[in-house]
Amino acid sequence: MEKEHNLSKNQKIIFDIIDKSGGPMKAYSILFDVQKKGIKAPLQVYRALDKLVEIGKIHKIESRNAFIACQNSSCQISKATAFSICESCENVSEISNSKLSKYLSNFSDDSGMKYRKYNLEFFGLCKKCKSK
Amino acid sequence: MEKEHNLSKNQKIIFDIIDKSGGPMKAYSILFDVQKKGIKAPLQVYRALDKLVEIGKIHKIESRNAFIACQNSSCQISKATAFSICESCENVSEISNSKLSKYLSNFSDDSGMKYRKYNLEFFGLCKKCKSK
DNA sequence: TTATAAATGTTATATTATTACATAACGTTA
DNA sequence: TAACGTTATGTAATAATATAACATTTATAA
Ligand SMILES: [Zn+2]
Ligand SMILES: [Zn+2]
Ligand SMILES: [Zn+2]
Ligand SMILES: [Zn+2]
C-alpha cells in the first residue's frame, strides 16, 4: 500500500495546474497561472514543487527546467525516472518500461559507487514530428 | 578517424580550465577564473561552453548546471552520455560502459518516438563517502 | 579577392532559484 | 486543553543561471 500524502493548500493548487496541463510546466509559468489563487511569490511555488518532487507526484525534467506530473502512479519514490523528449515540439512523456527500469535499477560497475537513484532523458523526434 | 576541432582562443581557455579542474565546473565559476585572461562577460563563457558541448569536448551535468570535460575520448558526438554523481561530495564521473551504452542506444519502445540521443545521471554515494 | 561563416566584445536583460526572517497551521502527546 | 515540535505559509530581497541584441573582427574557402 502506498503512503497517502495529504497535500497542503499550495501543494494541491500547484499539483493540479501541472497535472491538468498534461505536459511539463516551468516554475514562473506556474507562478503566473496561480496568481489569481493568491500565490504571489516564486518561493511559494518552489516550495510546493520541492515537496511534490520529494513525494514523487511530479518530476523535474532537468534539461528543460520544467516539472511534469508523474504519469506512472507506481513511481512515488521518484528514484528511477525516464523521459522521452521531442526536440521539435518539446512534448515530454514519462517512459514506464519495466525492463528498462530493472536494467537501470540493477546497474552496477566496478567504480565502488552505490547507485540509489537515476534519471534518464531520451531526446529525439516524436511520431508526429517525424512525419513532417 | 575523428574529426579534428581546432578550438578558438576562448574555447581553448575555457576547455583547459574545465579539463584541469578534473571535475564539474559552473559557468560563473569559470567566468571568475578566466577574468585574468580577458574573458569578462558571461556570454563569452556560455558561447564557448555551447560549442564545446556541441563537439563533445565537454558535457553538461544537467542536474547540477555544471560542465565537465569528456572523460571518454570516443564520445565526441555527445549523443550517449552517462554520469555517476555522489550526492555527498558531489564528485562526478563519466560512465563508460559499452553494455550500458549499447543497451540505451538501441532502446526503443512502442511510442513511435525515434531516439537520437540520451543523457543518464545516476545518483548515490561514492566509495569514499559510503565508508564514512 | 571577396564572400561567407565563425568567433569575439559589450551592454543589457531575462529566467531560474535561494536566503533570511517572521508568522501561522497542524499533529502529537502529556 | 496545553505545550511542543514539525510543517507550511507570507513577504522582501537577492543570488545564480542564461540569453537577446548589436557591432566588430577573424578565419575559411571559393
Ligand atoms: Zn513518475
Ligand atoms: Zn514532436
Ligand atoms: Zn564523454
Ligand atoms: Zn562522495
Coordinates of C-alpha atoms (C1' of nucleotides) and ligand atoms in Angstrom, one line a residue:
Chain A
M1 CA 0.0 0.0 0.0
E2 CA 1.3 3.4 -0.9
K3 CA 1.7 6.1 1.6
E4 CA -1.0 8.7 1.4
H5 CA 0.3 12.2 1.2
N6 CA -2.2 14.9 2.2
L7 CA -1.2 17.8 0.1
S8 CA -1.4 21.2 1.6
K9 CA -3.3 24.0 0.1
N10 CA -0.5 25.4 -2.0
Q11 CA 0.8 22.0 -2.9
K12 CA -2.7 21.0 -4.2
I13 CA -3.1 24.2 -6.2
I14 CA 0.3 23.7 -7.9
F15 CA -0.1 20.0 -8.4
D16 CA -3.5 20.5 -10.1
I17 CA -2.3 23.1 -12.5
I18 CA 0.7 20.9 -13.6
D19 CA -1.4 17.8 -13.8
K20 CA -4.2 19.5 -15.8
S21 CA -1.7 21.0 -18.2
G22 CA -0.7 17.5 -19.3
G23 CA 2.8 18.4 -20.0
P24 CA 5.9 20.0 -18.5
M25 CA 5.5 23.4 -16.9
K26 CA 8.1 25.9 -15.9
A27 CA 8.1 27.4 -12.4
Y28 CA 7.4 31.0 -13.4
S29 CA 4.7 30.0 -15.8
I30 CA 3.1 28.2 -12.9
L31 CA 3.5 31.3 -10.8
F32 CA 1.8 33.4 -13.4
D33 CA -1.1 31.0 -13.6
V34 CA -1.7 30.8 -9.8
Q35 CA -1.5 34.5 -9.0
K36 CA -5.3 34.6 -9.1
K37 CA -5.3 31.9 -6.4
G38 CA -3.2 34.1 -4.1
I39 CA 0.2 32.6 -4.7
K40 CA 2.3 35.6 -5.4
A41 CA 5.9 34.7 -4.8
P42 CA 8.4 32.4 -6.5
L43 CA 9.3 30.8 -3.3
Q44 CA 5.7 29.7 -2.7
V45 CA 5.9 27.9 -6.0
Y46 CA 9.4 26.4 -5.5
R47 CA 8.5 25.1 -2.0
A48 CA 5.5 23.3 -3.3
L49 CA 7.5 22.0 -6.3
D50 CA 10.2 20.7 -3.9
K51 CA 7.7 18.8 -1.8
L52 CA 5.9 17.4 -4.8
V53 CA 9.1 16.2 -6.3
E54 CA 10.1 14.7 -3.0
I55 CA 7.0 12.6 -2.7
G56 CA 7.0 11.7 -6.4
K57 CA 3.8 13.4 -7.5
I58 CA 5.8 15.4 -10.1
H59 CA 9.3 15.1 -11.6
K60 CA 11.7 17.7 -12.8
I61 CA 12.8 17.5 -16.4
E62 CA 16.3 18.6 -15.8
S63 CA 17.3 19.5 -19.3
R64 CA 14.3 21.8 -19.5
N65 CA 14.0 23.2 -16.0
A66 CA 10.4 22.1 -16.1
F67 CA 8.1 20.0 -14.0
I68 CA 5.7 17.3 -15.1
A69 CA 3.1 15.3 -13.2
C70 CA 4.0 11.7 -12.7
Q71 CA 2.4 9.6 -15.3
N72 CA 3.2 6.4 -13.6
S73 CA 1.2 6.0 -10.4
S74 CA 3.6 3.5 -9.1
C75 CA 6.7 5.6 -9.0
Q76 CA 6.1 7.7 -6.0
I77 CA 9.5 7.4 -4.7
S78 CA 11.0 9.1 -7.7
K79 CA 14.2 7.1 -7.6
A80 CA 14.0 5.8 -11.1
T81 CA 12.8 8.1 -13.8
A82 CA 13.0 8.1 -17.5
F83 CA 11.6 10.5 -20.1
S84 CA 11.3 11.0 -23.8
I85 CA 11.6 14.5 -25.0
C86 CA 10.8 15.6 -28.5
E87 CA 13.3 18.1 -29.7
S88 CA 10.9 19.6 -32.1
C89 CA 7.6 20.1 -30.3
E90 CA 9.0 19.7 -26.8
N91 CA 6.5 17.1 -26.0
V92 CA 7.6 15.1 -22.9
S93 CA 6.4 11.7 -21.7
E94 CA 7.4 9.5 -18.9
I95 CA 8.7 6.2 -20.0
S96 CA 7.4 3.3 -18.0
N97 CA 9.2 0.2 -19.2
S98 CA 9.8 -2.4 -16.6
K99 CA 12.8 -4.0 -18.5
L100 CA 14.5 -0.6 -18.7
S101 CA 13.8 0.3 -15.1
K102 CA 15.0 -3.1 -13.9
Y103 CA 18.1 -2.9 -16.0
L104 CA 19.0 0.5 -14.7
S105 CA 18.0 -0.1 -11.1
N106 CA 20.3 -3.1 -11.0
F107 CA 23.1 -1.4 -12.8
S108 CA 26.4 -1.5 -11.1
D109 CA 30.0 -1.3 -12.1
D110 CA 33.4 -1.5 -10.6
S111 CA 33.6 2.1 -9.5
G112 CA 32.6 1.2 -6.0
M113 CA 29.7 3.6 -6.3
K114 CA 26.4 2.6 -4.6
Y115 CA 23.6 3.7 -7.0
R116 CA 20.5 4.8 -5.3
K117 CA 18.6 6.7 -7.9
Y118 CA 18.8 7.7 -11.6
N119 CA 17.2 10.0 -14.1
L120 CA 17.3 9.3 -17.8
E121 CA 16.3 11.6 -20.6
F122 CA 15.9 10.5 -24.2
F123 CA 15.8 13.0 -27.0
G124 CA 14.5 12.7 -30.5
L125 CA 11.5 13.2 -32.6
C126 CA 8.1 12.1 -31.7
K127 CA 5.8 10.3 -34.1
K128 CA 4.1 13.5 -35.3
C129 CA 7.2 15.5 -35.8
K130 CA 9.0 12.7 -37.6
S131 CA 6.4 12.6 -40.3
K132 CA 6.6 16.3 -41.1
Chain B
M1 CA 39.4 8.8 -37.6
E2 CA 37.8 11.5 -35.5
K3 CA 37.2 15.0 -36.8
E4 CA 39.8 17.4 -35.5
H5 CA 38.3 20.5 -34.0
N6 CA 40.6 23.5 -33.9
L7 CA 39.4 25.3 -30.8
S8 CA 39.4 29.1 -30.9
K9 CA 41.2 31.1 -28.3
N10 CA 38.3 31.4 -25.9
Q11 CA 37.2 27.8 -26.4
K12 CA 40.8 26.7 -25.6
I13 CA 41.0 28.8 -22.5
I14 CA 37.7 27.5 -21.2
F15 CA 38.2 23.9 -22.1
D16 CA 41.6 23.9 -20.4
I17 CA 40.3 25.3 -17.2
I18 CA 37.5 22.7 -17.0
D19 CA 39.8 19.9 -18.0
K20 CA 42.4 20.8 -15.5
S21 CA 39.9 21.1 -12.7
G22 CA 39.2 17.4 -13.1
G23 CA 35.6 17.8 -12.1
P24 CA 32.4 19.7 -13.0
M25 CA 32.6 23.4 -13.1
K26 CA 29.8 26.0 -13.1
A27 CA 29.7 28.7 -15.7
Y28 CA 30.1 31.6 -13.3
S29 CA 32.9 30.0 -11.5
I30 CA 34.6 29.5 -14.9
L31 CA 34.0 33.2 -15.6
F32 CA 35.6 34.2 -12.4
D33 CA 38.7 32.1 -13.1
V34 CA 39.2 33.4 -16.6
Q35 CA 38.8 37.1 -16.0
K36 CA 42.6 37.4 -15.8
K37 CA 42.7 36.0 -19.3
G38 CA 40.5 38.8 -20.6
I39 CA 37.2 37.0 -20.7
K40 CA 34.9 39.3 -18.9
A41 CA 31.3 38.5 -19.8
P42 CA 29.0 35.6 -19.2
L43 CA 28.2 35.3 -22.8
Q44 CA 31.8 34.7 -23.8
V45 CA 31.8 31.8 -21.4
Y46 CA 28.4 30.4 -22.5
R47 CA 29.3 30.7 -26.2
A48 CA 32.4 28.6 -25.6
L49 CA 30.6 26.2 -23.5
D50 CA 27.9 25.7 -26.1
K51 CA 30.5 25.0 -28.8
L52 CA 32.4 22.6 -26.6
V53 CA 29.3 20.7 -25.7
E54 CA 28.3 20.6 -29.4
I55 CA 31.6 19.0 -30.4
G56 CA 31.6 16.7 -27.4
K57 CA 34.7 18.0 -25.6
I58 CA 32.6 18.7 -22.5
H59 CA 29.2 17.6 -21.3
K60 CA 26.6 19.4 -19.2
I61 CA 25.6 17.8 -16.0
E62 CA 22.0 18.8 -16.1
S63 CA 21.1 18.2 -12.6
R64 CA 23.9 20.4 -11.4
N65 CA 24.1 23.1 -14.1
A66 CA 27.7 22.3 -14.4
F67 CA 30.1 21.3 -17.1
I68 CA 32.7 18.5 -17.1
A69 CA 35.4 17.6 -19.6
C70 CA 34.7 14.4 -21.6
Q71 CA 36.5 11.6 -19.9
N72 CA 35.8 9.2 -22.8
S73 CA 37.8 10.3 -25.8
S74 CA 35.5 8.3 -28.1
C75 CA 32.3 10.1 -27.3
Q76 CA 32.8 13.3 -29.3
I77 CA 29.3 13.3 -30.6
S78 CA 27.8 13.6 -27.2
K79 CA 24.7 11.7 -28.1
A80 CA 25.0 9.0 -25.4
T81 CA 26.2 10.2 -22.0
A82 CA 26.0 8.7 -18.6
F83 CA 27.3 10.0 -15.3
S84 CA 27.6 9.0 -11.7
I85 CA 27.1 11.7 -9.2
C86 CA 27.9 11.4 -5.5
E87 CA 25.2 13.1 -3.5
S88 CA 27.5 13.7 -0.6
C89 CA 30.8 15.0 -2.1
E90 CA 29.4 16.0 -5.5
N91 CA 32.1 14.0 -7.2
V92 CA 31.1 13.3 -10.8
S93 CA 32.4 10.8 -13.2
E94 CA 31.5 9.8 -16.7
I95 CA 30.4 6.2 -17.0
S96 CA 31.8 4.5 -20.0
N97 CA 30.3 1.0 -20.1
S98 CA 29.8 -0.4 -23.5
K99 CA 27.0 -2.7 -22.4
L100 CA 25.1 0.2 -20.9
S101 CA 25.6 2.4 -23.9
K102 CA 24.6 -0.3 -26.3
Y103 CA 21.5 -1.1 -24.3
L104 CA 20.4 2.5 -24.2
S105 CA 21.4 3.4 -27.8
N106 CA 19.3 0.6 -29.0
F107 CA 16.4 1.2 -26.8
S108 CA 13.1 1.6 -28.4
D109 CA 9.5 1.2 -27.4
D110 CA 6.1 1.4 -29.0
S111 CA 5.7 5.1 -28.5
G112 CA 6.7 5.7 -32.1
M113 CA 9.5 8.0 -30.9
K114 CA 12.8 7.9 -32.7
Y115 CA 15.5 8.2 -30.1
R116 CA 18.6 10.0 -31.2
K117 CA 20.3 10.9 -28.0
Y118 CA 20.2 10.3 -24.3
N119 CA 21.6 11.5 -21.1
L120 CA 21.6 9.4 -17.9
E121 CA 22.5 10.6 -14.4
F122 CA 23.0 8.1 -11.6
F123 CA 23.0 9.4 -8.0
G124 CA 24.3 7.7 -4.9
L125 CA 27.3 7.6 -2.7
C126 CA 30.8 7.2 -3.9
K127 CA 33.2 4.7 -2.4
K128 CA 34.8 7.3 0.0
C129 CA 31.5 8.7 1.2
K130 CA 30.0 5.3 1.7
S131 CA 32.6 4.4 4.2
K132 CA 32.2 7.4 6.4
Chain C
dT1 C1' 39.9 39.0 -53.6
dT2 C1' 35.6 38.7 -52.0
dA3 C1' 32.2 36.5 -49.9
dT4 C1' 30.7 33.6 -46.1
dA5 C1' 30.7 31.6 -41.8
dA6 C1' 32.5 31.6 -37.2
dA7 C1' 34.1 33.9 -33.3
dT8 C1' 34.5 37.9 -30.3
dG9 C1' 33.3 42.1 -27.5
dT10 C1' 29.9 44.6 -24.9
dT11 C1' 25.7 46.1 -22.7
dA12 C1' 21.6 45.0 -21.1
dT13 C1' 18.1 41.9 -19.7
dA14 C1' 15.6 37.5 -19.0
dT15 C1' 15.0 33.4 -16.5
dT16 C1' 15.6 30.3 -12.7
dA17 C1' 16.3 29.6 -7.8
dT18 C1' 17.5 30.6 -2.9
dT19 C1' 18.4 33.3 1.7
dA20 C1' 16.5 35.3 5.5
dC21 C1' 13.2 36.2 8.6
dA22 C1' 8.5 36.3 10.6
dT23 C1' 4.1 34.1 11.3
dA24 C1' 0.5 30.5 11.1
dA25 C1' -1.4 25.9 10.9
dC26 C1' -1.1 21.1 12.1
dG27 C1' -0.3 16.8 14.6
dT28 C1' 1.1 14.6 18.7
dT29 C1' 1.0 13.5 23.2
dA30 C1' 1.3 15.0 28.2
Chain D
dT1 C1' -6.7 21.5 26.6
dA2 C1' -1.9 23.0 26.7
dA3 C1' 2.5 22.7 25.2
dC4 C1' 5.7 21.2 21.9
dG5 C1' 7.8 20.2 17.6
dT6 C1' 7.1 20.0 12.7
dT7 C1' 5.4 21.5 8.5
dA8 C1' 3.6 25.1 5.8
dT9 C1' 2.9 29.9 4.6
dG10 C1' 3.9 35.0 3.6
dT11 C1' 7.0 38.6 2.1
dA12 C1' 11.0 41.0 0.5
dA13 C1' 15.3 40.9 -1.2
dT14 C1' 18.9 38.8 -3.8
dA15 C1' 21.7 35.2 -5.9
dA16 C1' 22.6 32.2 -9.7
dT17 C1' 22.0 30.8 -14.4
dA18 C1' 21.3 32.0 -19.2
dT19 C1' 20.1 34.7 -23.4
dA20 C1' 19.0 38.9 -26.7
dA21 C1' 20.7 42.3 -29.5
dC22 C1' 24.0 44.6 -31.9
dA23 C1' 28.7 45.9 -33.6
dT24 C1' 33.1 44.2 -35.0
dT25 C1' 36.8 41.1 -36.0
dT26 C1' 38.9 36.9 -37.6
dA27 C1' 39.1 32.6 -40.0
dT28 C1' 37.9 29.7 -44.2
dA29 C1' 37.5 28.9 -48.6
dA30 C1' 35.7 29.7 -53.5
Ligands
ZN1 ZN 6.8 9.0 -12.3
ZN2 ZN 7.3 16.3 -31.5
ZN3 ZN 32.1 12.0 -22.9
ZN4 ZN 31.4 11.1 -2.4

